[in-house]
Amino acid sequence: MTFWIWRPQSACAGTCQVPDNLCPGPGRGAVVLLVFLLVRQRSRPSGRTTVATMAYHSGYGAHGSKHRARAAPDPPPLFDDTSGGYSSQPGGYPAPGTDVAFSVNHLLGDPMANAAMAYGSSIASHGKDMVNKELHRFVSVNKLKYFFAVDTAYVAKKLGLLVFPYTHQNWEVQYSRDAPLPPRQDLNAPDLYIPTMAFITYVLLAGMALGIQKRFSPEVLGLCASTALVWMVIEVLALLLGLYLATLRSELSTFHLLAYSGYKYVGMILSVLTGLLFGSDGYYVALGWTSSALMYFIVRSLRTAALSPDSMGGPGSQQRVQLYLTLGAAAFQPLIIYWLTFHLVR
C-alpha cells in the first residue's frame, strides 16, 4: 500500500511522472510511518470487545445473564510427589501430625528397632532387680515400714513417756504370732518417726537460737546437723560392738538402736526451748530433768529388749554384761545432750 500526501509544490519536478500535488515526499518517511501505525491501531478490536466476544461464544451473556468467567486451572506441578508416606498438602508440606505418626509406624515396623527396645527393657528390668536385691541385703523395706507405723495417739503417748517415764509399769514389747506389734498398737515398741522429726526440729531450733544471738550462718547450721549425726552413728556403732563382744543373743537390730539413740533429741529440744525462754538457769533445770528421764527410759527399755526370751535364764555373768552395757548407754545420753546444746543458750 502506498500513501500519498499532498504538497503545494513538487520537489522532484521534471524527474517524476506523478503529478506534483500527489508526489510522495522523500523527506517525510517518518510521518508516513506514523500515519500507518495510527491507522492499524484503530483497525484492531479493543480488549473489551475481545473479552465480550469470547464470553458470548463460550455461552456467557447470550441471554443477558451476568455470569462470572470461570477461573483458570492451576498449573501442573513441576515435580511429582514420590514420598508416598503421607498425603500431599498445598505447598508440598505434610498434614499436621502425619510425620510423627509416620516416624512411629516406621520405627515400630523396623525389626532392628524392636530388638533394640526389647534388649533395653530387659537390661533395665535386670538392673532394677539387682538394685532391689542389694538394697534388701542392707536395708529391709518391710522392717523399715514397721518403725514408721505410727499414729497421732501413739506419738502423743510416746512423747509423754519420754518426758515422764516413772509411772509406766509394763516395759515389755507385745507380740502377736511371734511377730512384734507395730508401734501404733504397742507403746513400748520403738519407732523412727519421733527421732526423725525430733532431729529436724532440733536443726531448725538451733538455727533460730543462733539467729537470735546474731551468730547464724549456713556453715554453722550445717556443722550442728552433721555433728549430731556423727554422734548418733558413733553411739550406734558402740552399742553394736558391745553386743558383739558380749556375745549376747539379742533381737535388737540397727533400727532399734537408731530409735533408742534418737529419742535424745526430744530432751534436747525441751532444754533449748527452756533456755531461750528462761535463760541459762532454766536450761540447766530442763537438762537435768530430761537427762534423768531419758536414762530411766533407756535402762528399762534396753534391759527388756537386749536379751532374747531364750537367754533370759542364762548365767549371771551374761546378765551382768547386759546390765553394764545398758547402764553405759544410758549414762552416755546426758553427755551428748549437753555437748550438742550448751552453745545454743547463752
mmCIF file of N, CA and C in Angstrom, residues 59-159:
data_model
loop_
_atom_site.group_PDB
_atom_site.id
_atom_site.type_symbol
_atom_site.label_atom_id
_atom_site.label_comp_id
_atom_site.label_asym_id
_atom_site.label_seq_id
_atom_site.Cartn_x
_atom_site.Cartn_y
_atom_site.Cartn_z
ATOM 1 N N GLY A 59 -20.762 -19.057 25.804
ATOM 2 C CA GLY A 59 -22.085 -19.318 26.374
ATOM 3 C C GLY A 59 -22.500 -18.355 27.433
ATOM 4 N N TYR A 60 -21.654 -17.412 27.839
ATOM 5 C CA TYR A 60 -21.988 -16.427 28.847
ATOM 6 C C TYR A 60 -22.558 -15.182 28.191
ATOM 7 N N GLY A 61 -23.578 -14.674 28.748
ATOM 8 C CA GLY A 61 -24.143 -13.412 28.256
ATOM 9 C C GLY A 61 -24.970 -13.570 27.015
ATOM 10 N N ALA A 62 -25.315 -14.796 26.634
ATOM 11 C CA ALA A 62 -26.112 -14.966 25.429
ATOM 12 C C ALA A 62 -27.514 -14.433 25.622
ATOM 13 N N HIS A 63 -28.037 -14.544 26.818
ATOM 14 C CA HIS A 63 -29.395 -14.062 27.112
ATOM 15 C C HIS A 63 -29.357 -12.902 28.070
ATOM 16 N N GLY A 64 -28.240 -12.232 28.188
ATOM 17 C CA GLY A 64 -28.175 -11.061 29.056
ATOM 18 C C GLY A 64 -27.892 -11.379 30.493
ATOM 19 N N SER A 65 -27.532 -12.647 30.831
ATOM 20 C CA SER A 65 -27.240 -13.006 32.214
ATOM 21 C C SER A 65 -25.855 -12.545 32.600
ATOM 22 N N LYS A 66 -25.674 -12.296 33.904
ATOM 23 C CA LYS A 66 -24.405 -11.785 34.414
ATOM 24 C C LYS A 66 -23.685 -12.897 35.139
ATOM 25 N N HIS A 67 -23.060 -13.778 34.399
ATOM 26 C CA HIS A 67 -22.277 -14.859 34.974
ATOM 27 C C HIS A 67 -20.818 -14.491 34.949
ATOM 28 N N ARG A 68 -20.102 -14.941 36.014
ATOM 29 C CA ARG A 68 -18.673 -14.651 36.063
ATOM 30 C C ARG A 68 -17.910 -15.646 35.220
ATOM 31 N N ALA A 69 -16.798 -15.216 34.747
ATOM 32 C CA ALA A 69 -15.958 -16.093 33.937
ATOM 33 C C ALA A 69 -15.309 -17.136 34.824
ATOM 34 N N ARG A 70 -15.153 -18.335 34.329
ATOM 35 C CA ARG A 70 -14.553 -19.440 35.079
ATOM 36 C C ARG A 70 -13.071 -19.200 35.261
ATOM 37 N N ALA A 71 -12.576 -19.432 36.534
ATOM 38 C CA ALA A 71 -11.152 -19.209 36.825
ATOM 39 C C ALA A 71 -10.308 -20.248 36.104
ATOM 40 N N ALA A 72 -9.122 -19.826 35.758
ATOM 41 C CA ALA A 72 -8.212 -20.730 35.039
ATOM 42 C C ALA A 72 -7.671 -21.778 35.999
ATOM 43 N N PRO A 73 -7.499 -23.023 35.598
ATOM 44 C CA PRO A 73 -6.960 -24.082 36.473
ATOM 45 C C PRO A 73 -5.518 -23.812 36.845
ATOM 46 N N ASP A 74 -5.133 -24.376 38.036
ATOM 47 C CA ASP A 74 -3.756 -24.202 38.488
ATOM 48 C C ASP A 74 -2.802 -24.943 37.563
ATOM 49 N N PRO A 75 -1.631 -24.379 37.400
ATOM 50 C CA PRO A 75 -0.656 -25.063 36.525
ATOM 51 C C PRO A 75 -0.185 -26.359 37.158
ATOM 52 N N PRO A 76 0.145 -27.346 36.395
ATOM 53 C CA PRO A 76 0.611 -28.630 36.943
ATOM 54 C C PRO A 76 1.925 -28.457 37.683
ATOM 55 N N PRO A 77 2.175 -29.285 38.739
ATOM 56 C CA PRO A 77 3.447 -29.171 39.483
ATOM 57 C C PRO A 77 4.637 -29.551 38.616
ATOM 58 N N LEU A 78 5.757 -28.929 38.958
ATOM 59 C CA LEU A 78 6.965 -29.201 38.188
ATOM 60 C C LEU A 78 7.505 -30.586 38.451
ATOM 61 N N PHE A 79 7.357 -31.091 39.721
ATOM 62 C CA PHE A 79 7.887 -32.400 40.080
ATOM 63 C C PHE A 79 6.779 -33.228 40.715
ATOM 64 N N ASP A 80 6.806 -34.505 40.520
ATOM 65 C CA ASP A 80 5.825 -35.415 41.094
ATOM 66 C C ASP A 80 6.204 -35.746 42.535
ATOM 67 N N ASP A 81 5.167 -35.959 43.387
ATOM 68 C CA ASP A 81 5.376 -36.345 44.783
ATOM 69 C C ASP A 81 5.591 -37.851 44.848
ATOM 70 N N THR A 82 6.793 -38.241 45.204
ATOM 71 C CA THR A 82 7.152 -39.665 45.255
ATOM 72 C C THR A 82 7.360 -40.163 46.665
ATOM 73 N N SER A 83 6.988 -39.361 47.699
ATOM 74 C CA SER A 83 7.224 -39.814 49.073
ATOM 75 C C SER A 83 6.322 -40.981 49.430
ATOM 76 N N GLY A 84 5.014 -40.860 49.163
ATOM 77 C CA GLY A 84 4.098 -41.963 49.426
ATOM 78 C C GLY A 84 3.800 -42.185 50.893
ATOM 79 N N GLY A 85 4.474 -41.474 51.833
ATOM 80 C CA GLY A 85 4.279 -41.703 53.253
ATOM 81 C C GLY A 85 3.099 -40.958 53.811
ATOM 82 N N TYR A 86 2.668 -39.893 53.133
ATOM 83 C CA TYR A 86 1.565 -39.104 53.631
ATOM 84 C C TYR A 86 0.921 -38.397 52.468
ATOM 85 N N SER A 87 -0.269 -37.942 52.689
ATOM 86 C CA SER A 87 -0.995 -37.238 51.646
ATOM 87 C C SER A 87 -0.412 -35.865 51.441
ATOM 88 N N SER A 88 -0.400 -35.448 50.180
ATOM 89 C CA SER A 88 0.196 -34.161 49.855
ATOM 90 C C SER A 88 -0.728 -33.042 50.271
ATOM 91 N N GLN A 89 -0.152 -31.932 50.651
ATOM 92 C CA GLN A 89 -0.883 -30.747 51.043
ATOM 93 C C GLN A 89 -0.437 -29.594 50.157
ATOM 94 N N PRO A 90 -1.219 -28.523 50.067
ATOM 95 C CA PRO A 90 -0.774 -27.364 49.270
ATOM 96 C C PRO A 90 0.541 -26.833 49.786
ATOM 97 N N GLY A 91 1.425 -26.621 48.859
ATOM 98 C CA GLY A 91 2.749 -26.136 49.217
ATOM 99 C C GLY A 91 3.751 -27.237 49.410
ATOM 100 N N GLY A 92 3.341 -28.501 49.279
ATOM 101 C CA GLY A 92 4.296 -29.593 49.395
ATOM 102 C C GLY A 92 4.587 -30.009 50.807
ATOM 103 N N TYR A 93 3.784 -29.579 51.816
ATOM 104 C CA TYR A 93 4.027 -29.916 53.205
ATOM 105 C C TYR A 93 3.088 -31.029 53.646
ATOM 106 N N PRO A 94 3.525 -31.913 54.553
ATOM 107 C CA PRO A 94 2.647 -32.992 55.019
ATOM 108 C C PRO A 94 1.581 -32.457 55.951
ATOM 109 N N ALA A 95 0.555 -33.260 56.155
ATOM 110 C CA ALA A 95 -0.519 -32.879 57.069
ATOM 111 C C ALA A 95 0.012 -32.815 58.494
ATOM 112 N N PRO A 96 -0.556 -31.964 59.342
ATOM 113 C CA PRO A 96 -0.070 -31.847 60.731
ATOM 114 C C PRO A 96 -0.203 -33.166 61.473
ATOM 115 N N GLY A 97 0.900 -33.601 62.131
ATOM 116 C CA GLY A 97 0.913 -34.831 62.884
ATOM 117 C C GLY A 97 1.178 -36.071 62.061
ATOM 118 N N THR A 98 1.172 -35.942 60.723
ATOM 119 C CA THR A 98 1.381 -37.126 59.895
ATOM 120 C C THR A 98 2.815 -37.586 59.929
ATOM 121 N N ASP A 99 3.767 -36.631 60.009
ATOM 122 C CA ASP A 99 5.174 -37.017 60.032
ATOM 123 C C ASP A 99 5.509 -37.779 61.303
ATOM 124 N N VAL A 100 4.881 -37.386 62.450
ATOM 125 C CA VAL A 100 5.142 -38.104 63.694
ATOM 126 C C VAL A 100 4.591 -39.522 63.634
ATOM 127 N N ALA A 101 3.353 -39.637 63.126
ATOM 128 C CA ALA A 101 2.768 -40.971 63.014
ATOM 129 C C ALA A 101 3.555 -41.841 62.057
ATOM 130 N N PHE A 102 4.024 -41.231 60.985
ATOM 131 C CA PHE A 102 4.808 -41.999 60.025
ATOM 132 C C PHE A 102 6.120 -42.471 60.639
ATOM 133 N N SER A 103 6.760 -41.596 61.430
ATOM 134 C CA SER A 103 8.022 -41.991 62.065
ATOM 135 C C SER A 103 7.796 -43.115 63.071
ATOM 136 N N VAL A 104 6.706 -43.021 63.872
ATOM 137 C CA VAL A 104 6.434 -44.061 64.865
ATOM 138 C C VAL A 104 6.121 -45.382 64.185
ATOM 139 N N ASN A 105 5.302 -45.335 63.160
ATOM 140 C CA ASN A 105 4.980 -46.573 62.447
ATOM 141 C C ASN A 105 6.208 -47.179 61.795
ATOM 142 N N HIS A 106 7.043 -46.311 61.263
ATOM 143 C CA HIS A 106 8.261 -46.813 60.650
ATOM 144 C C HIS A 106 9.194 -47.434 61.686
ATOM 145 N N LEU A 107 9.247 -46.791 62.890
ATOM 146 C CA LEU A 107 10.108 -47.324 63.953
ATOM 147 C C LEU A 107 9.586 -48.658 64.482
ATOM 148 N N LEU A 108 8.242 -48.740 64.643
ATOM 149 C CA LEU A 108 7.684 -49.987 65.147
ATOM 150 C C LEU A 108 7.775 -51.105 64.125
ATOM 151 N N GLY A 109 7.773 -50.739 62.880
ATOM 152 C CA GLY A 109 7.861 -51.760 61.857
ATOM 153 C C GLY A 109 9.268 -52.218 61.565
ATOM 154 N N ASP A 110 10.268 -51.538 62.156
ATOM 155 C CA ASP A 110 11.653 -51.913 61.920
ATOM 156 C C ASP A 110 12.033 -53.035 62.879
ATOM 157 N N PRO A 111 12.444 -54.198 62.406
ATOM 158 C CA PRO A 111 12.805 -55.297 63.325
ATOM 159 C C PRO A 111 14.021 -54.979 64.178
ATOM 160 N N MET A 112 14.979 -54.245 63.647
ATOM 161 C CA MET A 112 16.161 -53.881 64.438
ATOM 162 C C MET A 112 15.775 -52.969 65.592
ATOM 163 N N ALA A 113 14.862 -52.029 65.338
ATOM 164 C CA ALA A 113 14.429 -51.132 66.419
ATOM 165 C C ALA A 113 13.670 -51.897 67.488
ATOM 166 N N ASN A 114 12.829 -52.847 67.075
ATOM 167 C CA ASN A 114 12.104 -53.652 68.062
ATOM 168 C C ASN A 114 13.055 -54.491 68.911
ATOM 169 N N ALA A 115 14.067 -55.056 68.277
ATOM 170 C CA ALA A 115 15.037 -55.855 69.032
ATOM 171 C C ALA A 115 15.809 -54.987 70.015
ATOM 172 N N ALA A 116 16.183 -53.769 69.587
ATOM 173 C CA ALA A 116 16.919 -52.868 70.486
ATOM 174 C C ALA A 116 16.053 -52.456 71.677
ATOM 175 N N MET A 117 14.765 -52.177 71.420
ATOM 176 C CA MET A 117 13.876 -51.803 72.521
ATOM 177 C C MET A 117 13.683 -52.955 73.498
ATOM 178 N N ALA A 118 13.531 -54.160 72.979
ATOM 179 C CA ALA A 118 13.373 -55.318 73.867
ATOM 180 C C ALA A 118 14.629 -55.561 74.693
ATOM 181 N N TYR A 119 15.788 -55.394 74.067
ATOM 182 C CA TYR A 119 17.046 -55.591 74.798
ATOM 183 C C TYR A 119 17.226 -54.528 75.870
ATOM 184 N N GLY A 120 16.869 -53.286 75.546
ATOM 185 C CA GLY A 120 16.973 -52.227 76.555
ATOM 186 C C GLY A 120 16.030 -52.440 77.719
ATOM 187 N N SER A 121 14.814 -52.925 77.442
ATOM 188 C CA SER A 121 13.869 -53.198 78.522
ATOM 189 C C SER A 121 14.357 -54.321 79.429
ATOM 190 N N SER A 122 14.950 -55.354 78.828
ATOM 191 C CA SER A 122 15.476 -56.452 79.646
ATOM 192 C C SER A 122 16.633 -55.991 80.519
ATOM 193 N N ILE A 123 17.500 -55.136 79.981
ATOM 194 C CA ILE A 123 18.620 -54.617 80.779
ATOM 195 C C ILE A 123 18.099 -53.778 81.937
ATOM 196 N N ALA A 124 17.085 -52.926 81.663
ATOM 197 C CA ALA A 124 16.542 -52.072 82.730
ATOM 198 C C ALA A 124 15.898 -52.904 83.835
ATOM 199 N N SER A 125 15.117 -53.923 83.463
ATOM 200 C CA SER A 125 14.491 -54.767 84.482
ATOM 201 C C SER A 125 15.521 -55.557 85.278
ATOM 202 N N HIS A 126 16.566 -56.019 84.595
ATOM 203 C CA HIS A 126 17.623 -56.756 85.307
ATOM 204 C C HIS A 126 18.372 -55.844 86.274
ATOM 205 N N GLY A 127 18.645 -54.625 85.843
ATOM 206 C CA GLY A 127 19.308 -53.680 86.744
ATOM 207 C C GLY A 127 18.453 -53.311 87.932
ATOM 208 N N LYS A 128 17.126 -53.182 87.714
ATOM 209 C CA LYS A 128 16.229 -52.887 88.836
ATOM 210 C C LYS A 128 16.202 -54.028 89.835
ATOM 211 N N ASP A 129 16.205 -55.260 89.339
ATOM 212 C CA ASP A 129 16.220 -56.412 90.246
ATOM 213 C C ASP A 129 17.513 -56.474 91.055
ATOM 214 N N MET A 130 18.626 -56.162 90.421
ATOM 215 C CA MET A 130 19.903 -56.173 91.144
ATOM 216 C C MET A 130 19.936 -55.106 92.226
ATOM 217 N N VAL A 131 19.420 -53.903 91.904
ATOM 218 C CA VAL A 131 19.413 -52.826 92.907
ATOM 219 C C VAL A 131 18.530 -53.202 94.087
ATOM 220 N N ASN A 132 17.345 -53.765 93.799
ATOM 221 C CA ASN A 132 16.461 -54.171 94.898
ATOM 222 C C ASN A 132 17.088 -55.281 95.744
ATOM 223 N N LYS A 133 17.784 -56.200 95.086
ATOM 224 C CA LYS A 133 18.420 -57.286 95.823
ATOM 225 C C LYS A 133 19.515 -56.765 96.738
ATOM 226 N N GLU A 134 20.370 -55.884 96.215
ATOM 227 C CA GLU A 134 21.439 -55.324 97.047
ATOM 228 C C GLU A 134 20.880 -54.442 98.146
ATOM 229 N N LEU A 135 19.767 -53.744 97.846
ATOM 230 C CA LEU A 135 19.171 -52.891 98.874
ATOM 231 C C LEU A 135 18.585 -53.718 99.999
ATOM 232 N N HIS A 136 17.961 -54.842 99.656
ATOM 233 C CA HIS A 136 17.384 -55.696 100.695
ATOM 234 C C HIS A 136 18.454 -56.396 101.523
ATOM 235 N N ARG A 137 19.657 -56.499 100.991
ATOM 236 C CA ARG A 137 20.729 -57.095 101.795
ATOM 237 C C ARG A 137 21.096 -56.220 102.981
ATOM 238 N N PHE A 138 21.046 -54.921 102.799
ATOM 239 C CA PHE A 138 21.457 -53.997 103.860
ATOM 240 C C PHE A 138 20.263 -53.338 104.562
ATOM 241 N N VAL A 139 19.237 -53.010 103.803
ATOM 242 C CA VAL A 139 18.076 -52.326 104.374
ATOM 243 C C VAL A 139 16.826 -53.077 103.938
ATOM 244 N N SER A 140 16.087 -53.576 104.907
ATOM 245 C CA SER A 140 14.824 -54.256 104.619
ATOM 246 C C SER A 140 13.703 -53.228 104.628
ATOM 247 N N VAL A 141 13.046 -53.116 103.489
ATOM 248 C CA VAL A 141 11.986 -52.117 103.381
ATOM 249 C C VAL A 141 10.820 -52.460 104.299
ATOM 250 N N ASN A 142 10.504 -53.741 104.401
ATOM 251 C CA ASN A 142 9.399 -54.139 105.275
ATOM 252 C C ASN A 142 9.695 -53.819 106.739
ATOM 253 N N LYS A 143 10.930 -54.074 107.148
ATOM 254 C CA LYS A 143 11.296 -53.734 108.530
ATOM 255 C C LYS A 143 11.287 -52.222 108.749
ATOM 256 N N LEU A 144 11.696 -51.487 107.716
ATOM 257 C CA LEU A 144 11.694 -50.031 107.854
ATOM 258 C C LEU A 144 10.277 -49.487 107.954
ATOM 259 N N LYS A 145 9.340 -50.080 107.236
ATOM 260 C CA LYS A 145 7.949 -49.652 107.345
ATOM 261 C C LYS A 145 7.391 -49.913 108.747
ATOM 262 N N TYR A 146 7.872 -50.968 109.374
ATOM 263 C CA TYR A 146 7.395 -51.286 110.727
ATOM 264 C C TYR A 146 7.689 -50.142 111.694
ATOM 265 N N PHE A 147 8.849 -49.508 111.573
ATOM 266 C CA PHE A 147 9.249 -48.465 112.513
ATOM 267 C C PHE A 147 8.554 -47.133 112.240
ATOM 268 N N PHE A 148 7.852 -47.024 111.128
ATOM 269 C CA PHE A 148 7.111 -45.797 110.834
ATOM 270 C C PHE A 148 5.595 -46.010 110.885
ATOM 271 N N ALA A 149 5.172 -47.166 111.390
ATOM 272 C CA ALA A 149 3.739 -47.441 111.523
ATOM 273 C C ALA A 149 3.229 -46.819 112.810
ATOM 274 N N VAL A 150 3.003 -45.505 112.795
ATOM 275 C CA VAL A 150 2.583 -44.766 113.981
ATOM 276 C C VAL A 150 1.309 -44.000 113.654
ATOM 277 N N ASP A 151 0.693 -43.498 114.707
ATOM 278 C CA ASP A 151 -0.444 -42.607 114.554
ATOM 279 C C ASP A 151 -0.329 -41.477 115.574
ATOM 280 N N THR A 152 -1.301 -40.590 115.574
ATOM 281 C CA THR A 152 -1.233 -39.413 116.446
ATOM 282 C C THR A 152 -1.300 -39.793 117.923
ATOM 283 N N ALA A 153 -2.134 -40.762 118.245
ATOM 284 C CA ALA A 153 -2.255 -41.166 119.650
ATOM 285 C C ALA A 153 -0.952 -41.768 120.169
ATOM 286 N N TYR A 154 -0.316 -42.579 119.333
ATOM 287 C CA TYR A 154 0.958 -43.165 119.766
ATOM 288 C C TYR A 154 2.008 -42.090 119.977
ATOM 289 N N VAL A 155 2.108 -41.130 119.058
ATOM 290 C CA VAL A 155 3.128 -40.078 119.176
ATOM 291 C C VAL A 155 2.908 -39.267 120.444
ATOM 292 N N ALA A 156 1.672 -38.924 120.745
ATOM 293 C CA ALA A 156 1.405 -38.141 121.956
ATOM 294 C C ALA A 156 1.761 -38.924 123.217
ATOM 295 N N LYS A 157 1.373 -40.203 123.254
ATOM 296 C CA LYS A 157 1.694 -41.013 124.443
ATOM 297 C C LYS A 157 3.192 -41.261 124.557
ATOM 298 N N LYS A 158 3.861 -41.446 123.447
ATOM 299 C CA LYS A 158 5.302 -41.713 123.498
ATOM 300 C C LYS A 158 6.067 -40.484 123.962
ATOM 301 N N LEU A 159 5.676 -39.318 123.525
ATOM 302 C CA LEU A 159 6.333 -38.101 124.000
ATOM 303 C C LEU A 159 6.124 -37.912 125.501
#
